[in-house]
CSV table of C-alpha atoms in Angstrom, one decimal:
chain,number,residue,atom,x,y,z
A,1,MET,CA,-33.0,0.9,14.4
A,2,ASN,CA,-32.7,-2.8,14.2
A,3,GLU,CA,-29.4,-4.6,14.6
A,4,ILE,CA,-27.2,-4.1,11.5
A,5,LYS,CA,-26.5,-7.6,9.7
A,6,VAL,CA,-22.8,-7.5,8.7
A,7,MET,CA,-21.3,-10.6,6.9
A,8,THR,CA,-17.6,-11.3,6.7
A,9,VAL,CA,-16.7,-13.3,3.5
A,10,PHE,CA,-13.3,-14.9,3.1
A,11,GLY,CA,-11.7,-18.1,1.7
A,12,THR,CA,-8.0,-18.1,2.1
A,13,ARG,CA,-5.6,-18.4,4.9
A,14,PRO,CA,-4.4,-14.9,4.5
A,15,GLU,CA,-7.8,-13.5,4.3
A,16,ALA,CA,-8.8,-15.4,7.4
A,17,ILE,CA,-5.7,-14.2,9.4
A,18,LYS,CA,-6.8,-10.7,8.6
A,19,MET,CA,-10.6,-11.1,8.8
A,20,ALA,CA,-11.0,-13.3,11.9
A,21,PRO,CA,-10.1,-10.5,14.4
A,22,LEU,CA,-12.6,-8.1,12.6
A,23,ALA,CA,-15.2,-10.9,12.7
A,24,LEU,CA,-14.7,-11.3,16.5
A,25,GLU,CA,-14.9,-7.6,17.0
A,26,LEU,CA,-18.1,-7.2,15.2
A,27,ALA,CA,-19.6,-10.2,17.1
A,28,LYS,CA,-18.9,-8.6,20.5
A,29,ARG,CA,-20.4,-5.2,19.5
A,30,PRO,CA,-23.8,-4.1,20.5
A,31,GLY,CA,-25.9,-3.0,17.4
A,32,PHE,CA,-24.4,-5.7,15.1
A,33,ASP,CA,-25.6,-9.0,14.0
A,34,ALA,CA,-22.3,-10.5,12.8
A,35,LEU,CA,-22.4,-13.4,10.3
A,36,CYS,CA,-19.4,-15.2,8.8
A,37,CYS,CA,-19.2,-17.0,5.4
A,38,VAL,CA,-16.3,-18.9,4.2
A,39,THR,CA,-15.8,-20.1,0.8
A,40,ALA,CA,-12.9,-22.6,1.6
A,41,GLN,CA,-11.0,-21.5,-1.6
A,42,HIS,CA,-8.1,-23.0,0.6
A,43,ARG,CA,-9.6,-25.7,2.8
A,44,GLU,CA,-7.0,-27.1,5.0
A,45,MET,CA,-5.0,-23.9,5.5
A,46,LEU,CA,-8.2,-21.8,6.2
A,47,ASP,CA,-9.6,-24.4,8.7
A,48,SER,CA,-6.3,-24.1,11.0
A,49,VAL,CA,-6.9,-20.3,11.2
A,50,LEU,CA,-10.6,-20.7,12.2
A,51,ASP,CA,-9.5,-23.1,14.9
A,52,ILE,CA,-7.0,-20.7,16.3
A,53,PHE,CA,-9.3,-17.9,16.5
A,54,SER,CA,-12.2,-20.1,17.6
A,55,LEU,CA,-14.3,-18.8,14.8
A,56,GLU,CA,-17.2,-20.9,13.6
A,57,PRO,CA,-18.6,-19.9,10.2
A,58,ASP,CA,-22.4,-19.5,9.8
A,59,TYR,CA,-22.0,-20.6,6.1
A,60,ASP,CA,-19.3,-22.7,4.4
A,61,LEU,CA,-19.3,-23.1,0.6
A,62,ASP,CA,-16.5,-25.8,0.7
A,63,ILE,CA,-15.6,-25.0,-2.9
A,64,MET,CA,-12.0,-26.3,-3.0
A,65,GLU,CA,-11.2,-29.1,-5.6
A,66,PRO,CA,-7.9,-30.6,-6.8
A,67,ARG,CA,-6.0,-28.5,-9.3
A,68,GLN,CA,-8.7,-25.7,-9.1
A,69,THR,CA,-8.4,-23.0,-11.6
A,70,LEU,CA,-9.2,-19.3,-11.3
A,71,SER,CA,-12.4,-19.8,-13.3
A,72,THR,CA,-13.7,-22.6,-11.2
A,73,ILE,CA,-12.9,-20.8,-8.0
A,74,THR,CA,-14.7,-17.6,-9.3
A,75,SER,CA,-17.7,-19.4,-10.6
A,76,LYS,CA,-18.3,-21.7,-7.7
A,77,CYS,CA,-17.8,-18.7,-5.2
A,78,LEU,CA,-20.4,-16.6,-7.2
A,79,THR,CA,-23.1,-19.3,-7.4
A,80,GLY,CA,-22.5,-20.3,-3.7
A,81,MET,CA,-22.6,-16.8,-2.6
A,82,ASP,CA,-25.8,-16.2,-4.5
A,83,ARG,CA,-27.5,-18.7,-2.3
A,84,VAL,CA,-26.1,-17.5,0.9
A,85,LEU,CA,-27.1,-13.8,0.2
A,86,GLU,CA,-30.5,-14.8,-0.7
A,87,ALA,CA,-31.0,-16.8,2.6
A,88,ALA,CA,-29.1,-14.3,5.0
A,89,LYS,CA,-30.0,-10.9,3.5
A,90,PRO,CA,-27.2,-9.0,5.2
A,91,ASP,CA,-27.1,-5.2,5.3
A,92,LEU,CA,-23.3,-5.2,4.4
A,93,VAL,CA,-21.0,-7.6,3.0
A,94,LEU,CA,-17.2,-7.2,4.0
A,95,VAL,CA,-14.6,-8.8,1.7
A,96,HIS,CA,-10.8,-8.6,2.1
A,97,GLY,CA,-8.0,-7.8,-0.1
A,98,ASP,CA,-7.6,-9.3,-3.5
A,99,THR,CA,-8.4,-13.0,-3.8
A,100,SER,CA,-10.9,-14.7,-6.3
A,101,THR,CA,-13.1,-15.1,-3.2
A,102,THR,CA,-12.9,-11.2,-2.7
A,103,PHE,CA,-14.0,-10.5,-6.2
A,104,ALA,CA,-16.8,-13.0,-6.5
A,105,GLY,CA,-18.0,-12.1,-3.1
A,106,ALA,CA,-18.2,-8.3,-3.8
A,107,LEU,CA,-19.8,-9.1,-7.3
A,108,ALA,CA,-22.4,-11.3,-5.7
A,109,ALA,CA,-23.3,-8.7,-3.2
A,110,PHE,CA,-23.6,-6.1,-5.9
A,111,TYR,CA,-25.9,-8.4,-7.9
A,112,HIS,CA,-28.1,-8.5,-4.9
A,113,LYS,CA,-27.8,-4.7,-4.4
A,114,ILE,CA,-26.2,-5.2,-1.0
A,115,PRO,CA,-23.5,-2.6,0.0
A,116,VAL,CA,-19.9,-3.9,0.1
A,117,GLY,CA,-17.2,-2.8,2.5
A,118,HIS,CA,-13.6,-3.6,1.3
A,119,VAL,CA,-11.1,-4.3,4.0
A,120,GLU,CA,-7.4,-3.7,2.9
A,121,ALA,CA,-8.5,-1.3,0.1
A,122,GLY,CA,-6.6,0.9,-2.1
A,123,LEU,CA,-3.4,-1.5,-2.6
A,124,ARG,CA,-1.9,-1.2,-6.2
A,125,THR,CA,1.0,-1.9,-8.5
A,126,TYR,CA,-0.7,-0.5,-11.6
A,127,ASP,CA,0.5,-3.7,-13.5
A,128,LYS,CA,-2.5,-5.9,-14.2
A,129,TRP,CA,-0.2,-8.9,-14.7
A,130,SER,CA,1.6,-8.6,-11.4
A,131,PRO,CA,0.5,-9.6,-8.8
A,132,TYR,CA,-1.6,-11.9,-11.0
A,133,PRO,CA,-4.7,-12.0,-10.7
A,134,GLU,CA,-4.7,-9.9,-7.4
A,135,GLU,CA,-4.2,-6.6,-9.0
A,136,MET,CA,-7.3,-6.8,-11.1
A,137,ASP,CA,-9.3,-8.5,-8.3
A,138,ARG,CA,-8.8,-5.4,-6.0
A,139,LYS,CA,-9.3,-3.0,-8.7
A,140,MET,CA,-12.6,-4.5,-9.6
A,141,VAL,CA,-13.7,-4.7,-6.0
A,142,GLY,CA,-12.7,-1.1,-5.5
A,143,ALA,CA,-15.2,-0.1,-8.2
A,144,ILE,CA,-18.0,-2.1,-6.5
A,145,ALA,CA,-17.4,-1.2,-2.9
A,146,ASP,CA,-19.2,1.5,-1.0
A,147,LEU,CA,-16.9,1.5,2.0
A,148,HIS,CA,-13.1,1.4,1.6
A,149,PHE,CA,-11.0,0.5,4.8
A,150,CYS,CA,-7.5,1.7,3.8
A,151,PRO,CA,-4.5,0.5,5.8
A,152,THR,CA,-2.3,3.5,5.0
A,153,PRO,CA,-2.5,7.0,3.6
A,154,SER,CA,-0.9,5.9,0.2
A,155,ASN,CA,-3.8,3.4,-0.3
A,156,ARG,CA,-6.2,6.2,0.2
A,157,GLU,CA,-4.4,8.5,-2.3
A,158,ASN,CA,-4.6,5.5,-4.8
A,159,LEU,CA,-8.3,5.4,-4.5
A,160,ILE,CA,-8.7,9.1,-4.9
A,161,ARG,CA,-6.5,9.0,-8.1
A,162,GLU,CA,-9.1,6.5,-9.4
A,163,HIS,CA,-11.9,9.1,-8.5
A,164,ILE,CA,-13.1,7.1,-5.5
A,165,THR,CA,-13.7,9.8,-2.8
A,166,GLU,CA,-16.5,8.6,-0.8
A,167,GLY,CA,-16.7,6.0,2.1
A,168,ILE,CA,-13.0,6.0,2.6
A,169,TYR,CA,-11.6,5.3,6.1
A,170,LEU,CA,-7.9,5.2,7.2
A,171,THR,CA,-7.7,2.2,9.7
A,172,GLY,CA,-4.4,0.5,9.7
A,173,ASN,CA,-3.9,-3.2,8.7
A,174,THR,CA,-6.1,-5.8,10.7
A,175,VAL,CA,-3.0,-8.2,10.6
A,176,ILE,CA,-1.3,-6.3,13.3
A,177,ASP,CA,-4.3,-6.9,15.5
A,178,ALA,CA,-4.1,-10.6,14.8
A,179,LEU,CA,-0.4,-10.6,16.0
A,180,SER,CA,-1.5,-9.8,19.6
A,181,THR,CA,-3.4,-13.0,19.6
A,182,THR,CA,-1.0,-15.3,17.8
A,183,VAL,CA,2.6,-14.3,19.1
A,184,ILE,CA,3.3,-16.0,22.5
A,185,LYS,CA,6.6,-15.3,24.4
A,186,ASP,CA,7.2,-19.0,25.5
A,187,PHE,CA,5.7,-20.7,22.4
A,188,HIS,CA,6.5,-24.3,21.6
A,189,PHE,CA,6.3,-25.7,18.1
A,190,THR,CA,4.5,-28.9,17.3
A,191,GLU,CA,7.6,-30.4,15.6
A,192,LYS,CA,10.4,-30.8,18.3
A,193,ALA,CA,13.0,-30.1,15.5
A,194,LEU,CA,11.5,-26.7,14.7
A,195,ASP,CA,11.3,-25.9,18.5
A,196,VAL,CA,15.0,-26.7,18.8
A,197,LEU,CA,16.0,-24.8,15.6
A,198,SER,CA,14.0,-21.7,16.7
A,199,ARG,CA,15.9,-21.5,20.0
A,200,SER,CA,19.3,-22.0,18.8
A,201,ASP,CA,21.8,-19.2,18.0
A,202,ARG,CA,21.7,-19.9,14.4
A,203,LYS,CA,20.7,-17.1,11.9
A,204,LEU,CA,17.2,-18.3,10.9
A,205,ILE,CA,15.8,-17.2,7.6
A,206,LEU,CA,12.1,-17.7,7.0
A,207,VAL,CA,11.2,-18.1,3.3
A,208,THR,CA,7.9,-18.2,1.5
A,209,CYS,CA,7.4,-18.4,-2.3
A,210,HIS,CA,4.1,-19.3,-4.0
A,211,ARG,CA,2.8,-16.5,-6.2
A,212,ARG,CA,1.5,-17.4,-9.7
A,213,GLU,CA,3.5,-14.8,-11.3
A,214,ASN,CA,6.7,-16.4,-10.1
A,215,TYR,CA,6.0,-19.8,-11.7
A,216,GLY,CA,8.6,-20.8,-14.1
A,217,GLN,CA,11.9,-19.0,-14.5
A,218,PRO,CA,11.4,-16.5,-11.7
A,219,MET,CA,10.9,-19.4,-9.1
A,220,THR,CA,13.8,-21.3,-10.4
A,221,ALA,CA,16.0,-18.2,-10.0
A,222,ILE,CA,14.6,-17.6,-6.5
A,223,MET,CA,15.3,-21.3,-5.5
A,224,THR,CA,18.9,-21.1,-6.9
A,225,ALA,CA,19.6,-18.0,-4.9
A,226,LEU,CA,18.3,-19.5,-1.6
A,227,ARG,CA,20.7,-22.5,-2.2
A,228,ARG,CA,23.6,-20.2,-2.7
A,229,ILE,CA,22.8,-18.2,0.4
A,230,ALA,CA,22.8,-21.4,2.5
A,231,ASP,CA,26.2,-22.5,0.9
A,232,ALA,CA,27.8,-19.1,1.5
A,233,PHE,CA,26.6,-18.5,5.1
A,234,PRO,CA,27.2,-21.6,7.1
A,235,GLU,CA,25.7,-19.9,10.3
A,236,THR,CA,22.3,-19.8,8.5
A,237,GLU,CA,19.4,-22.2,8.6
A,238,LEU,CA,16.7,-21.6,6.0
A,239,VAL,CA,13.2,-22.8,6.9
A,240,TYR,CA,10.7,-22.9,4.0
A,241,PRO,CA,7.0,-24.0,4.7
A,242,VAL,CA,6.3,-25.0,1.2
A,243,HIS,CA,2.8,-24.0,-0.3
A,244,LEU,CA,0.6,-26.9,-1.1
A,245,SER,CA,0.4,-25.9,-4.9
A,246,PRO,CA,1.8,-28.8,-6.9
A,247,VAL,CA,3.9,-26.3,-9.0
A,248,VAL,CA,5.5,-24.8,-5.9
A,249,GLN,CA,6.1,-28.2,-4.3
A,250,GLU,CA,7.8,-29.6,-7.4
A,251,THR,CA,10.0,-26.5,-7.9
A,252,ALA,CA,11.2,-26.3,-4.2
A,253,HIS,CA,12.0,-29.9,-3.9
A,254,ARG,CA,13.8,-30.1,-7.2
A,255,TYR,CA,16.2,-27.3,-6.4
A,256,LEU,CA,16.4,-27.3,-2.4
A,257,ASP,CA,16.2,-31.1,-1.5
A,258,GLY,CA,19.3,-32.4,0.2
A,259,HIS,CA,20.9,-29.4,1.7
A,260,PRO,CA,21.5,-30.0,5.4
A,261,ARG,CA,20.5,-26.3,6.3
A,262,ILE,CA,17.6,-26.0,4.2
A,263,HIS,CA,14.4,-27.2,5.8
A,264,LEU,CA,11.4,-27.8,3.6
A,265,ILE,CA,8.5,-28.2,5.9
A,266,ALA,CA,4.7,-28.5,5.5
A,267,PRO,CA,2.7,-25.2,5.7
A,268,LEU,CA,2.5,-23.9,9.3
A,269,ASP,CA,-0.6,-22.7,11.0
A,270,VAL,CA,-0.9,-19.0,11.6
A,271,ARG,CA,0.2,-19.3,15.2
A,272,GLU,CA,3.4,-21.3,14.3
A,273,MET,CA,4.1,-19.0,11.5
A,274,HIS,CA,3.9,-15.9,13.4
A,275,ASN,CA,6.0,-17.2,16.3
A,276,LEU,CA,8.6,-18.6,13.8
A,277,MET,CA,8.7,-15.1,12.3
A,278,ALA,CA,9.2,-13.6,15.9
A,279,ARG,CA,12.4,-15.7,16.3
A,280,CYS,CA,14.0,-15.6,12.8
A,281,CYS,CA,16.5,-12.9,11.8
A,282,LEU,CA,15.3,-12.3,8.1
A,283,VAL,CA,12.3,-13.0,6.0
A,284,MET,CA,12.4,-13.6,2.3
A,285,THR,CA,9.0,-13.7,0.7
A,286,ASP,CA,6.7,-13.1,-2.3
A,287,SER,CA,3.7,-12.9,0.1
A,288,GLY,CA,2.0,-9.7,0.7
A,289,GLY,CA,0.9,-10.2,4.4
A,290,LEU,CA,4.5,-11.0,5.5
A,291,GLN,CA,5.6,-7.6,4.3
A,292,GLU,CA,3.1,-6.2,6.9
A,293,GLU,CA,3.7,-8.7,9.8
A,294,ALA,CA,7.5,-9.1,9.8
A,295,PRO,CA,8.2,-5.4,10.3
A,296,ALA,CA,5.8,-5.4,13.4
A,297,LEU,CA,8.2,-7.9,14.9
A,298,GLY,CA,11.3,-6.1,14.0
A,299,LYS,CA,12.3,-8.3,11.0
A,300,PRO,CA,13.7,-7.1,7.8
A,301,VAL,CA,12.1,-8.3,4.7
A,302,LEU,CA,13.4,-9.0,1.1
A,303,VAL,CA,10.5,-9.1,-1.2
A,304,LEU,CA,10.9,-11.9,-4.0
A,305,ARG,CA,8.9,-10.0,-6.6
A,306,ARG,CA,9.4,-7.3,-9.2
A,307,GLU,CA,7.3,-4.9,-7.5
A,308,THR,CA,5.2,-4.5,-4.4
A,309,GLU,CA,1.8,-3.1,-3.7
A,310,ARG,CA,3.1,-2.0,-0.3
A,311,PRO,CA,5.5,1.0,-1.2
A,312,GLU,CA,5.1,2.6,2.2
A,313,ALA,CA,7.1,-0.4,3.5
A,314,VAL,CA,9.8,0.3,1.1
A,315,ALA,CA,9.8,4.0,1.9
A,316,ALA,CA,9.8,3.3,5.7
A,317,GLY,CA,12.8,1.1,5.3
A,318,THR,CA,11.2,-2.0,6.7
A,319,VAL,CA,11.1,-3.9,3.2
A,320,ARG,CA,13.5,-4.1,0.3
A,321,LEU,CA,12.5,-5.2,-3.2
A,322,ALA,CA,14.8,-8.1,-4.2
A,323,GLY,CA,13.2,-8.8,-7.4
A,324,VAL,CA,13.4,-12.3,-9.0
A,325,GLU,CA,17.0,-12.4,-10.5
A,326,GLU,CA,19.3,-14.8,-8.7
A,327,GLU,CA,22.3,-12.6,-8.3
A,328,THR,CA,20.4,-9.6,-7.0
A,329,ILE,CA,18.6,-11.8,-4.4
A,330,PHE,CA,21.8,-13.3,-3.3
A,331,GLN,CA,23.7,-9.9,-3.0
A,332,MET,CA,20.8,-8.3,-0.9
A,333,ALA,CA,20.6,-11.2,1.5
A,334,ALA,CA,24.5,-11.3,1.7
A,335,GLN,CA,24.5,-7.6,2.7
A,336,LEU,CA,22.0,-8.0,5.6
A,337,LEU,CA,23.7,-11.1,6.8
A,338,SER,CA,27.2,-9.7,6.9
A,339,ASP,CA,26.6,-5.9,7.5
A,340,GLN,CA,25.2,-5.2,11.1
A,341,SER,CA,24.6,-1.5,10.5
A,342,GLU,CA,22.4,-2.3,7.3
A,343,TYR,CA,20.5,-5.1,9.2
A,344,ASP,CA,19.8,-2.7,12.2
A,345,LYS,CA,18.7,0.0,9.9
A,346,MET,CA,15.7,-2.2,8.7
A,347,ALA,CA,15.2,-4.0,11.9
A,348,HIS,CA,14.7,-0.8,13.9
A,349,ALA,CA,12.6,1.0,11.2
A,350,ALA,CA,9.1,2.0,12.2
A,351,ASN,CA,6.2,-0.1,10.8
A,352,PRO,CA,3.7,2.0,8.7
A,353,TYR,CA,1.0,-0.7,8.8
A,354,GLY,CA,-0.9,-0.3,12.2
A,355,ASP,CA,-1.0,-0.1,16.0
A,356,GLY,CA,-3.2,-3.1,16.7
A,357,HIS,CA,-6.6,-1.2,16.6
A,358,ALA,CA,-7.7,-1.5,12.9
A,359,CYS,CA,-10.6,-3.7,13.7
A,360,ARG,CA,-12.0,-1.3,16.2
A,361,ARG,CA,-11.7,1.5,13.7
A,362,ILE,CA,-13.5,-0.6,11.0
A,363,ALA,CA,-16.3,-1.4,13.4
A,364,ASP,CA,-16.7,2.2,14.4
A,365,ALA,CA,-16.7,3.3,10.7
A,366,ILE,CA,-19.5,0.9,9.9
A,367,ALA,CA,-21.5,2.0,13.0
A,368,TRP,CA,-21.0,5.5,11.8
A,369,HIS,CA,-22.1,4.8,8.2
A,370,PHE,CA,-25.4,3.2,9.6
A,371,GLY,CA,-26.1,5.8,12.3
A,372,LEU,CA,-25.2,3.9,15.2
A,373,ARG,CA,-22.5,6.5,16.3
A,374,GLU,CA,-22.7,10.3,16.5
A,375,THR,CA,-19.0,10.8,15.9
A,376,PRO,CA,-16.9,9.7,12.9
A,377,PRO,CA,-14.2,7.1,13.7
A,378,GLU,CA,-10.6,8.1,14.5
A,379,GLU,CA,-8.1,7.9,11.8
A,380,PHE,CA,-5.0,5.7,12.0
A,381,ARG,CA,-1.9,7.9,11.9
A,382,PRO,CA,1.3,6.2,11.0
């Protein structure tokens, strides 16, 4: 059989972090012709990840525009992918997770009758408005995909409940693979102040908050709670790499500017973010990926959302759902900052998301699907 032409498609920084190790794994495998297409839904943040992993895309749609909407992102992805797929004619298109790029990439492949593999499949909240628009993106991709690469058993069970029973593989999460490349023992940050802060004996809290469903009152409550935490615990330093979204920028600066121990900084590249996470004591976030990454580094996570599509982390004890109410967020953070036994309980819980071999399992599953292997891939066992 000729080489299998597999195209990875992604467009945002979180996707790139999780897909870059897989793209590199496919590129070194005999039997594969690995292609990479980026939509650049996030331009600057995407490029920094490509640089760190030394990954050069074969196709770049470069769709980002000022104040882009979900409709413009999706339509530009769809028409751009149409041209790419017509030219490249891959045997399989791999998309990741739940972004507009993910949905448009899968839909474009379907229109061309090209099989789709969904990396990080089966995550669900069962609330179509939260996270928005991600919950519907991943459900629609799940309906299109032929191969489903599930990080955890509960993700597989979600798909089975939706009557998706074929082509499911339990792999672990590729973000754990990425950490082995990015986290460095004697890492030095670009900004000297951050380097000094990360090596001090202060309690460093890493914050991210950017999700669309948190715009408005929820984000206001989160920011107010963060300032209260800094006021109540003088041994803490809060570091918040602020997302480039104008809404997030405006809200963060309005409520957090001027506090001597709250540091609003520019978004970090993936290597700096992962190494800062490795040196912090606590992560407070509405991000999805950080709920998987931080526990691998032994860091407790408070999730600044009403629900999470990663309930296995809550069950394992690595993550707690803090919600979007000021008082609840403050009290949950206060407990972890003042009660060592509660902190240790979270810090030492086992991470349910992977062992660093998800990319190998996915590549093995693709090889098995196309008849390049005689044995099925091993399953990830949490």
